[in-house]
CSV table of C-alpha atoms in Angstrom, one decimal:
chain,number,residue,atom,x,y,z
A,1,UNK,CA,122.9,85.6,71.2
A,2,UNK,CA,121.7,85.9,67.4
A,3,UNK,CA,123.9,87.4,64.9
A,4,UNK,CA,121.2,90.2,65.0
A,5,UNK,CA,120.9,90.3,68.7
A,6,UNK,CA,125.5,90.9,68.2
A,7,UNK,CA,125.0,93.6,65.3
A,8,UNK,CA,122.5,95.5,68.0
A,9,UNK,CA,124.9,95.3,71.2
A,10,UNK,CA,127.6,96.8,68.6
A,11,UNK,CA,125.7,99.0,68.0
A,12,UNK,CA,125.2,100.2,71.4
A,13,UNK,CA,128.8,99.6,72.3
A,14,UNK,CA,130.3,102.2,69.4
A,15,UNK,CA,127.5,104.8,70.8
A,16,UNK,CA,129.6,104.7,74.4
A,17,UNK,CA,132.8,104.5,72.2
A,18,UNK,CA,131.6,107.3,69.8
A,19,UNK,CA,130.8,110.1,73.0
A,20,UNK,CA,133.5,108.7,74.9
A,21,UNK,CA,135.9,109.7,72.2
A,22,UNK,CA,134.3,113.2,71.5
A,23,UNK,CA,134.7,113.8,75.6
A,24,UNK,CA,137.7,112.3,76.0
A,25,UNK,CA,136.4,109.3,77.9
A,26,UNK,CA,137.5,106.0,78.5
A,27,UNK,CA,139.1,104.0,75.6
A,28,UNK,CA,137.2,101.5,73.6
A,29,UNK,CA,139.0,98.1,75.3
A,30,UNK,CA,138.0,99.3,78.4
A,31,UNK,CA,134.0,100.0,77.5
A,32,UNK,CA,133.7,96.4,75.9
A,33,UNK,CA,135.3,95.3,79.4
A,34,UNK,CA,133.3,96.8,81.6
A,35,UNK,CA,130.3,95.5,79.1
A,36,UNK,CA,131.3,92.2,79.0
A,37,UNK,CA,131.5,92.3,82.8
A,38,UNK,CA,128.6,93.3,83.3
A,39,UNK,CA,126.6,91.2,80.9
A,40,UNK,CA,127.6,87.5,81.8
A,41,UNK,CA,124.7,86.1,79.6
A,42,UNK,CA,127.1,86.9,76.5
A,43,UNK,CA,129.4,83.7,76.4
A,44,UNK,CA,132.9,83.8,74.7
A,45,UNK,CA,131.9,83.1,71.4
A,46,UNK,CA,129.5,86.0,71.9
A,47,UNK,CA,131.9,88.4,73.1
A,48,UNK,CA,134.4,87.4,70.4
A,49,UNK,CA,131.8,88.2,67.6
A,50,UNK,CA,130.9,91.1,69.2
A,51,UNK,CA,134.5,92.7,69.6
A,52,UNK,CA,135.1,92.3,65.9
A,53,UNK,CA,132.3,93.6,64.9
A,54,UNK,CA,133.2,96.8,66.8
A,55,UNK,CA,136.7,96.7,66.1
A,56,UNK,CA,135.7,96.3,62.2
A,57,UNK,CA,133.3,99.1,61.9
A,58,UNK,CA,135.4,101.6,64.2
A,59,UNK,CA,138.6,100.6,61.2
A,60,UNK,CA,135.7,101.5,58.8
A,61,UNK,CA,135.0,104.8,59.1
A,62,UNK,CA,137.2,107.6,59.0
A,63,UNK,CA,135.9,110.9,60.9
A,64,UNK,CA,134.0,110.4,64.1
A,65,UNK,CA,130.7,108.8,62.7
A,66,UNK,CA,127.3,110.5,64.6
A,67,UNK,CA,126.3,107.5,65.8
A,68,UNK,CA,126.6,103.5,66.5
A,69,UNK,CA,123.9,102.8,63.7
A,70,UNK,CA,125.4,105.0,60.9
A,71,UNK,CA,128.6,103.4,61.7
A,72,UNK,CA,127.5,99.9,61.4
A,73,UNK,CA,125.8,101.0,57.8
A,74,UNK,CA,129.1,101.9,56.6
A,75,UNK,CA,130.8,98.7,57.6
A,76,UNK,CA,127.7,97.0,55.5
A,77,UNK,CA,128.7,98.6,52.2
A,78,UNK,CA,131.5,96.6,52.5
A,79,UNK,CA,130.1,93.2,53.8
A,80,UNK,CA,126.6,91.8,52.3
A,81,UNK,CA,126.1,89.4,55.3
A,82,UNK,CA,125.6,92.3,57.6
A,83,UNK,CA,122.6,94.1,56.0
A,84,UNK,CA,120.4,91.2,56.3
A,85,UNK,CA,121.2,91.5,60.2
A,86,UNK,CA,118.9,94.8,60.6
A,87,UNK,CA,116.0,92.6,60.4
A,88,UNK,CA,113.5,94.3,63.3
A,89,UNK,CA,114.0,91.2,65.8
A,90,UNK,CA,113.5,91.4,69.0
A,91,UNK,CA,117.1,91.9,70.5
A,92,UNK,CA,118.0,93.0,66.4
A,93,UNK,CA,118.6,96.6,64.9
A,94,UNK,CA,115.6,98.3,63.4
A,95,UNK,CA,115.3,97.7,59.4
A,96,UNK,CA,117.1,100.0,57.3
A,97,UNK,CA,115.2,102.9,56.1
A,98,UNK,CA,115.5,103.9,52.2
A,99,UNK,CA,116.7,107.6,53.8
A,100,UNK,CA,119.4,106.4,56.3
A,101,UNK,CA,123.1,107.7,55.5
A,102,UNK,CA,126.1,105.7,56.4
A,103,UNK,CA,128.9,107.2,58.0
A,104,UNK,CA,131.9,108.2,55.9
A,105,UNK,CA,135.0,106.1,55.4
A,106,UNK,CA,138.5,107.0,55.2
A,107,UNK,CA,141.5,106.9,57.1
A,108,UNK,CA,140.8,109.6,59.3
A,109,UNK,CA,138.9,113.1,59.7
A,110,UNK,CA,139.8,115.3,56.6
A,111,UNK,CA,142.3,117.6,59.1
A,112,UNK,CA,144.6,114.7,60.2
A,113,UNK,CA,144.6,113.1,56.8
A,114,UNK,CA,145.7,116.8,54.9
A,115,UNK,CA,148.4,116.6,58.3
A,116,UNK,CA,150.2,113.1,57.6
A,117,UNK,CA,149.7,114.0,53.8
A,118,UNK,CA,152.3,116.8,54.5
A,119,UNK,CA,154.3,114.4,56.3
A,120,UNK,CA,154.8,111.8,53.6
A,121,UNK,CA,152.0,109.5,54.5
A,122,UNK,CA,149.2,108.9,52.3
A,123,UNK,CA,148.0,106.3,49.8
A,124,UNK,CA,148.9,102.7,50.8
A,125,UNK,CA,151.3,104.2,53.5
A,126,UNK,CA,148.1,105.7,55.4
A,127,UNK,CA,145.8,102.6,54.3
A,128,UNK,CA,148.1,100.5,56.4
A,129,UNK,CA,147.7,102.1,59.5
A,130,UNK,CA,144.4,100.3,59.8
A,131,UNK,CA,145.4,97.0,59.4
A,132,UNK,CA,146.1,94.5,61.8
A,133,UNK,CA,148.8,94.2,64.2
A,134,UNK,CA,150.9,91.3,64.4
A,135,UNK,CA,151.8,90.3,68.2
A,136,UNK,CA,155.7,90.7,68.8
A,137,UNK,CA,158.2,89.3,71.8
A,138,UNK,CA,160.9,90.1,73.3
A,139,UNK,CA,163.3,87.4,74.5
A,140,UNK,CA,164.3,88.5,77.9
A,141,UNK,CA,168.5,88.3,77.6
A,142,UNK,CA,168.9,88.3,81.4
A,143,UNK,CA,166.5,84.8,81.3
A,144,UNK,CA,166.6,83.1,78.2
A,145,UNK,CA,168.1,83.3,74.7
A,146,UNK,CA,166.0,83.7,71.2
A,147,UNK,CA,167.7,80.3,69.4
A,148,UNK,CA,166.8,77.8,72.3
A,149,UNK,CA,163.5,79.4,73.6
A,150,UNK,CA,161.0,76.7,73.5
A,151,UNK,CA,157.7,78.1,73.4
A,152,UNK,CA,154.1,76.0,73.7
A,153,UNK,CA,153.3,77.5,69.8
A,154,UNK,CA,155.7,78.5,66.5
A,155,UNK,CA,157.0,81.7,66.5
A,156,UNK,CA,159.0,83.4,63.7
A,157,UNK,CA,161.9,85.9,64.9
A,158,UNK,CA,161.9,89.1,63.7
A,159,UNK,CA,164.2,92.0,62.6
A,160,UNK,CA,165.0,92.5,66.3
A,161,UNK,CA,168.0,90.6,67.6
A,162,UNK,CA,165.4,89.6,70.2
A,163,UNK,CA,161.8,89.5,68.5
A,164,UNK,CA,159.8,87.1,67.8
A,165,UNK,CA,156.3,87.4,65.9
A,166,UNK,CA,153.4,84.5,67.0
A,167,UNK,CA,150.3,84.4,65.7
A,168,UNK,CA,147.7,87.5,66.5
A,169,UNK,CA,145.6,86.9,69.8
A,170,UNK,CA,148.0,84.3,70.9
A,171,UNK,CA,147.6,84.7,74.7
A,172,UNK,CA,151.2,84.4,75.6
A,173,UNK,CA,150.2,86.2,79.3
A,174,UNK,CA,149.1,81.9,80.0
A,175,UNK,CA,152.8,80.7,78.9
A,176,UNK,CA,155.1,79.5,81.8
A,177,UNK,CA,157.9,81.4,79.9
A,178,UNK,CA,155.8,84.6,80.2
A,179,UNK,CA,155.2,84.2,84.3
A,180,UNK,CA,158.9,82.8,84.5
A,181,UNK,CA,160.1,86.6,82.8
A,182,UNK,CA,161.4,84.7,79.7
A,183,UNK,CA,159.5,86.8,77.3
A,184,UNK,CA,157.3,90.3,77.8
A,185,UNK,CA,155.3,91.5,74.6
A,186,UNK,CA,156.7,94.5,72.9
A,187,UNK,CA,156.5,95.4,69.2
A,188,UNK,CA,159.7,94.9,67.0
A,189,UNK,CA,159.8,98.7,66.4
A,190,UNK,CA,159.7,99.6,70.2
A,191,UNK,CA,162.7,96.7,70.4
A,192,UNK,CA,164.5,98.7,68.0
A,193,UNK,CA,164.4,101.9,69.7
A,194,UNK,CA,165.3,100.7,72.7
A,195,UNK,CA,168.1,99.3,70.7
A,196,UNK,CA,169.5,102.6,69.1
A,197,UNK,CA,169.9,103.8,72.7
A,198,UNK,CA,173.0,101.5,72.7
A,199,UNK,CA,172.7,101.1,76.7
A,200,UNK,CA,176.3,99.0,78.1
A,201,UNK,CA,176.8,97.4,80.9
A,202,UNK,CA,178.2,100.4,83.9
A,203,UNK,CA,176.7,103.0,82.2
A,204,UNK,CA,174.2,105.8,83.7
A,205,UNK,CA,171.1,105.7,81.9
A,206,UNK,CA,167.5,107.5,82.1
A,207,UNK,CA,164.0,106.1,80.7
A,208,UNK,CA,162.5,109.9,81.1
A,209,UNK,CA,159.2,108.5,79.9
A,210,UNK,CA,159.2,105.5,81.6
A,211,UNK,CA,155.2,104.4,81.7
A,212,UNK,CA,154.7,101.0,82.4
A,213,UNK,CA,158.0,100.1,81.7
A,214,UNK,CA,158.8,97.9,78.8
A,215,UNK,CA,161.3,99.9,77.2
A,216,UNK,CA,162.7,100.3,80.8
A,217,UNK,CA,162.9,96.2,81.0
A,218,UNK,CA,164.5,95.6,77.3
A,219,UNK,CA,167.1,98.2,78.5
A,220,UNK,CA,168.3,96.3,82.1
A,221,UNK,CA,168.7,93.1,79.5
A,222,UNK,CA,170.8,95.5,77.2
A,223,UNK,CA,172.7,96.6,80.6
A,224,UNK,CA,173.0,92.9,82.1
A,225,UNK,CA,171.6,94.7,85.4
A,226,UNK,CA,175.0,96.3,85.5
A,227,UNK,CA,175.2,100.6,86.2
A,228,UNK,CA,172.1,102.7,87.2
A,229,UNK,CA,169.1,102.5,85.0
A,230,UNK,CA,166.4,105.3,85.9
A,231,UNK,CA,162.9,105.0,85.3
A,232,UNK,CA,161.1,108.4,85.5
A,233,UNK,CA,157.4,109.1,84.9
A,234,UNK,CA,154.8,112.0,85.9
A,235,UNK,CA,152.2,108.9,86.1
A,236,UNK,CA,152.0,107.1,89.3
A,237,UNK,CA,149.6,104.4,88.6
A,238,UNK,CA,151.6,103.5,84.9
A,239,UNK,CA,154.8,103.7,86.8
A,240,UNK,CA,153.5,101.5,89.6
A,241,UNK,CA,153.4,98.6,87.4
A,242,UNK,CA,156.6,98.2,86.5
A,243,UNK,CA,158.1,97.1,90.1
A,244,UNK,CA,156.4,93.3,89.8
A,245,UNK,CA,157.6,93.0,86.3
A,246,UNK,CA,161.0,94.3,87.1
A,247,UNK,CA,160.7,91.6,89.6
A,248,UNK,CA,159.7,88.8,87.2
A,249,UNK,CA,162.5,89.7,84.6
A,250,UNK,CA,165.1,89.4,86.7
A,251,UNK,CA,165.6,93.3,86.4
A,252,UNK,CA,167.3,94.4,89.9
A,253,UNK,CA,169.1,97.6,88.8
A,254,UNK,CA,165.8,99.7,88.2
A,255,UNK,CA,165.7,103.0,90.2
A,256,UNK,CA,162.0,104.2,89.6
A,257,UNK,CA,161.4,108.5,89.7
A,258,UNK,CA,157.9,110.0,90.1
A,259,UNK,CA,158.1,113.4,88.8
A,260,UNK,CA,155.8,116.5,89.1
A,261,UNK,CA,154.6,117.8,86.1
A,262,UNK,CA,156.6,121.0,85.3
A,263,UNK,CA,159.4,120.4,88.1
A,264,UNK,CA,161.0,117.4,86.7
A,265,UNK,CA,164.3,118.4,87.6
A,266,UNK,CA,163.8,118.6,91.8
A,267,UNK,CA,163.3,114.5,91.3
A,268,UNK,CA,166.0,114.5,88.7
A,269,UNK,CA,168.0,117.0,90.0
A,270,UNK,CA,171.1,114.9,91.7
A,271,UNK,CA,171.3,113.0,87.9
A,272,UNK,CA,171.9,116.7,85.8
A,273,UNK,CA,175.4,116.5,83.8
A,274,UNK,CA,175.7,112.5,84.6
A,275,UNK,CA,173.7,110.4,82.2
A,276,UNK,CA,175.6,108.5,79.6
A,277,UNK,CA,172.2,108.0,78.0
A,278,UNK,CA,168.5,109.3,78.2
A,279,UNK,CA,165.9,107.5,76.2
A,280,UNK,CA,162.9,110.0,75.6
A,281,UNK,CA,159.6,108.0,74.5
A,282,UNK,CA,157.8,110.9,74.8
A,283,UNK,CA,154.2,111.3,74.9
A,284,UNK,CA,152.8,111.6,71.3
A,285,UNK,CA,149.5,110.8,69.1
A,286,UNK,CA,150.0,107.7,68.3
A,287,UNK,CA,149.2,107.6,64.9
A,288,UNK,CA,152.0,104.6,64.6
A,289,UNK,CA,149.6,102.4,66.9
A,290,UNK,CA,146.1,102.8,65.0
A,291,UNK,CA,146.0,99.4,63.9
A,292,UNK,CA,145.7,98.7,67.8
A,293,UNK,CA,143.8,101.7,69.0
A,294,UNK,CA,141.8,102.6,65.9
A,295,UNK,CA,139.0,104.9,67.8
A,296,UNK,CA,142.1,106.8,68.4
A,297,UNK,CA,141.6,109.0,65.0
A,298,UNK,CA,138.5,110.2,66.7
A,299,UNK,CA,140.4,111.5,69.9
A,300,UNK,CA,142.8,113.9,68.7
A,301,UNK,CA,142.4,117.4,67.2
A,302,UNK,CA,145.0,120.4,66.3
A,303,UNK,CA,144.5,121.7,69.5
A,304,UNK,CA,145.7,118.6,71.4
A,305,UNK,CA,148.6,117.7,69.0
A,306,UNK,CA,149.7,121.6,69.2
A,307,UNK,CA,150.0,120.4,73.1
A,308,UNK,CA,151.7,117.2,72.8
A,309,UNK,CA,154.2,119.0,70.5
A,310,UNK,CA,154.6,121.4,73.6
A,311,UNK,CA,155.2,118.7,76.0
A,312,UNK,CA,157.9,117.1,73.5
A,313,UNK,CA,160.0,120.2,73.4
A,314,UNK,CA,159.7,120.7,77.3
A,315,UNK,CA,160.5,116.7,78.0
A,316,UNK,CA,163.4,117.2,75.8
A,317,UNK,CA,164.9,119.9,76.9
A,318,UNK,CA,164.9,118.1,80.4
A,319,UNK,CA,166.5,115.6,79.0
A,320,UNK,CA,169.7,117.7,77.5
A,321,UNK,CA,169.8,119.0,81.1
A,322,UNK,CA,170.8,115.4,82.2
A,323,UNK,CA,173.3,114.6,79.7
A,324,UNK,CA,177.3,114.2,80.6
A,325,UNK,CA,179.4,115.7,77.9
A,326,UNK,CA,179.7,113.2,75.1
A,327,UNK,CA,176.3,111.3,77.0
A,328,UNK,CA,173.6,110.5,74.0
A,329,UNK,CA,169.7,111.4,73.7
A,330,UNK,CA,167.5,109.1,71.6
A,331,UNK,CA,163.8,110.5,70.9
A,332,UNK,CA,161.2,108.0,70.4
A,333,UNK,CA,157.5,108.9,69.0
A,334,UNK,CA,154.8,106.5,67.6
A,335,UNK,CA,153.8,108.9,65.4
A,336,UNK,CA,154.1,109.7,62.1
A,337,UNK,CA,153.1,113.3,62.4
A,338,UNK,CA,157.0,115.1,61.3
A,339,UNK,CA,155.1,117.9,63.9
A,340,UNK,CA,156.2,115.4,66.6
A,341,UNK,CA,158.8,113.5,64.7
A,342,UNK,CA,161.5,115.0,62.5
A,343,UNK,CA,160.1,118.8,63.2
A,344,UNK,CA,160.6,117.9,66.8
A,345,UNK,CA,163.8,116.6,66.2
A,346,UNK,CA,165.2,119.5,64.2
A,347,UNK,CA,163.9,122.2,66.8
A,348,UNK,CA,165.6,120.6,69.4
A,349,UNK,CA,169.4,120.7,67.8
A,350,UNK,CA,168.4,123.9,66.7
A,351,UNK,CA,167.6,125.1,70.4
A,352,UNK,CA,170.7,123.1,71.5
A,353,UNK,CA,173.9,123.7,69.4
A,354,UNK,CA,175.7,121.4,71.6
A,355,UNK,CA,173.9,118.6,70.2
A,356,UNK,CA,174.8,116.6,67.0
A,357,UNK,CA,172.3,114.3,65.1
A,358,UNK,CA,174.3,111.0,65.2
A,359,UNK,CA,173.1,108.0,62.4
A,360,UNK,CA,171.4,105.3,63.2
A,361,UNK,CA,172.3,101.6,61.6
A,362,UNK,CA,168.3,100.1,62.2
A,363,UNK,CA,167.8,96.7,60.5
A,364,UNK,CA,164.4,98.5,59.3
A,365,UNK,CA,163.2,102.1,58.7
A,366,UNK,CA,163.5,105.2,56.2
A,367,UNK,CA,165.1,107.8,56.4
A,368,UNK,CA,162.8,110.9,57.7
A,369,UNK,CA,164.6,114.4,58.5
A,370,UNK,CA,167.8,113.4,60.5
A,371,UNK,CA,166.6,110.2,61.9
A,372,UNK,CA,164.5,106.7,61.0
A,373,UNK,CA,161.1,106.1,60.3
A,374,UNK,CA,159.4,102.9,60.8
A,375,UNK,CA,156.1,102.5,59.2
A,376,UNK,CA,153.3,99.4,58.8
A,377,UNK,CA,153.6,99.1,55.0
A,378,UNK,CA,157.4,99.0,54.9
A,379,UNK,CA,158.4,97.7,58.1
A,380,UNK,CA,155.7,95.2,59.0
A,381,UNK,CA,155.9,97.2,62.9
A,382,UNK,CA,153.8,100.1,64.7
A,383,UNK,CA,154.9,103.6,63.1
A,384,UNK,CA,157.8,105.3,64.5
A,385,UNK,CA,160.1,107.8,64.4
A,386,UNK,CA,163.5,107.4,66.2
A,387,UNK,CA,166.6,109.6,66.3
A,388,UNK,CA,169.6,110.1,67.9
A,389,UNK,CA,171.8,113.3,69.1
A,390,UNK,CA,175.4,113.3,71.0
A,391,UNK,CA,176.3,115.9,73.3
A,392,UNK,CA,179.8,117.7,73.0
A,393,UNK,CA,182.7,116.2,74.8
C-alpha cells in the first residue's frame, strides 16, 4: 500500500471507530481486527502503519470528531508529512479543500475534562493520560522468581515486588516463560492493588469482580494456593477464561462464581460473614487506561458514569455482606473520577459504620480522600485509585 492509500483506509477505519463509539459498538482493537482479517492484501508493515496512524489521530482529538477525515486533519496540524498524503490518488484521500475544518483537540469532550478538573486532574496530569503505556509483568511466585528469571529480551523491574517493565509491543504471549506460567502481563498499578489486599496463605478470600482473572492469579501466588480463593463475576464469557490460565500458573485453589446481576448473594450466599478478604475491582470508566483505550473518551457520558457509580455502591455493599468481623475490603477503580474513586469510598464507610479506612503503605501513589491514587505523570502506571476498610472485630 502507498502512504496515501494508509492515510485513506485510516480514514475509513476511524469512521467505524467514530459510530461505533457514539452507539456503543465494538471497541477500536477489535474493528482494525476484523479489517485486517478481512483484507489480507495489507501485509504487516501495512497494518502496522495503519494502526498508528489510527491510534495517533484517535490520541489527537479530544471530543468525538464528526468524522474519519476531520479527524485525520487534526492529527496533520501537528505532523507536516501527513498533509501531503491527501493528494487525490487513486486508493488516496481527496485534496484538502481551503473550507475543511479539523476536528478539535484536547484531552477529552468539554464535560469530562470540567469532571477530572474537579477531581484534581488537569494540566500535565490529564495530558498524560494520552501517552503511551509501557508493557508491565508479573513474575508468577508459584513458578519462578523476579532475580533469576531469564527472559529472551531486557527487562527492568518495577515498583512491584514482582514487576517488570519490557519494551512496548514486546510480544511476550511467544515467550516459553509466558506458555510455561512464569510471567502473565499485568500493569505495576494493578500489581499493587492486588498487593494492598494483603491475601496469606489459609485465609478466605473473594475476587468479587473477577473478569478475566489476573488480579485473581497474582492473588493464588500471594496465597501459595493455600485457603479458598473465590473468583466471582456476572460475565460468563470473561470469567470463562480464567480456568486455562489458572491452569498454566499453577493456580489450583481457584473456586470460580457466576453470578446474576442483582442476586449476587444466592451464588455467594454460603461465603456471607466468612471472608478474611474481598477485593472489589469494580466496574468503572476507565479513565486510568486511556493511554490503552483512547476512543474510550468518546464512549462515556454523565448518564453512563451516574450508572457505574450505581453499580459501585451496590458491588460494595455485597461485598461488606461477606466480610467476617475483623475481614478487610479493598476497592480498586481505574479511574480517576473521585465520583468513582474517593466519593465512592467515602459513601461507603459512611453507609457502613462498621467499617474503618485502614492506610495503605504503596511503594507509589498520592494520597486522594482516604485512600491512594496512582496516576501516569507521577507513577509511571495506569491511573488508579485504591483503598482499604477493616470490618469491626
Amino acid at each position: 500500500m502507498t502512504p496515501a492509500a494508509r492515510v485513506q483506509t485510516a480514514i475509513e477505519l476511524l469512521d467505524a471507530i467514530i459510530a461505533a463509539a457514539r452507539g456503543k459498538g465494538a471497541p477500536a482493537d477489535r474493528i482494525l481486527a476484523e479489517w485486517f482479517r478481512a483484507n489480507r492484501f495489507a501485509g504487516s508493515k501495512d497494518r502496522r502503519a495503519i494502526r498508528e496512524l489510527v491510534y495517533r489521530t484517535i490520541r489527537a482529538c479530544g471530543p468525538v470528531p464528526a468524522s474519519g477525515r476531520g479527524a485525520m486533519l487534526r492529527l496533520a496540524e501537528t505532523d507536516p508529512a501527513i498533509p501531503p498524503l491527501f493528494d487525490g490518488s487513486q486508493y488516496g484521500p481527496a485534496p484538502i479543500d481551503a473550507g475543511e475544518e479539523p476536528a478539535a483537540g484536547g484531552v477529552a469532550p468539554d464535560w469530562l475534562v470540567e469532571r477530572l478538573a474537579r477531581s484534581g486532574v488537569e494540566g500535565e496530569r490529564a495530558e498524560a493520560l494520552l501517552g503511551r503505556a509501557p508493557l508491565d509483568l508479573r513474575v508468577n511466585a508459584l513458578k519462578a522468581e523476579r532475580a533469576t528469571l531469564d527472559l529472551p529480551e531486557p527487562a527492568e523491574p518495577t515498583a512491584a515486588p514482582h514487576g517488570l517493565r519490557v519494551a512496548t509491543g514486546t510480544a511476550v504471549e511467544r515467550w516459553p516463560q509466558w506458555a510455561d506460567g512464569l510471567i502473565e502481563v499485568q500493569d505495576t498499578g494493578s500489581q499493587l492493588a492486588c498487593l494492598a489486599l494483603a491475601a496469606q496463605p489459609g485465609e478466605t478470600v473473594v475476587d468479587l469482580c473477577a473478569g478475566g482473572g489476573g488480579k485473581t492469579l497474582a492473588l493464588a501466588a500471594a496465597m501459595d494456593n493455600q485457603g479458598r480463593l473465590i473468583a466471582a463475576d456476572t460475565d460468563r464469557n470473561r470469567l470463562s477464561r480464567l480456568a486455562p490460565r489458572a491452569e498454566r500458573a499453577g493456580a489450583s485453589l481457584i473456586e470460580t462464581r457466576l453470578l446474576d446481576p442483582g442476586r449476587e448473594l444466592e451464588a455467594l450466599g454460603d461465603l456471607a460473614g466468612l471472608a478474611d478478604a474481598v477485593l472489589v475491582d469494580a466496574p468503572c470508566s476507565g479513565t486510568g487506561t486511556w493511554r490503552r483505550n483512547p476512543e474510550a473518551r468518546w464512549r462515556l457520558d454523565e448518564t453512563e458514569l451516574a450508572r457505574l457509580a450505581q453499580l459501585q455502591a451496590h458491588i460494595l455493599d455485597l461485598a461488606v455482606a461477606l466480610l467476617k468481623p475483623g475481614g478487610r475490603l479493598v476497592y480498586v477503580t481505574c479511574t480517576l473520577l473521585d465520583a468513582e474513586g474517593a466519593d465512592q469510598f467515602e459513601a461507603l464507610l459512611a453507609r457502613h459504620p462498621q467499617l474503618a479506612a485502614q492506610p495503605l503503605a504503596l511503594s507509589l501513589g498520592r494520597e486522594r480522600g482516604q485512600g491512594t491514587r496512582l496516576t501516569p505523570l507521577h507513577d509511571g502506571t495506569d491511573g488508579f485509585f485504591i483503598a482499604c476498610a477493616a470490618s469491626a472485630c
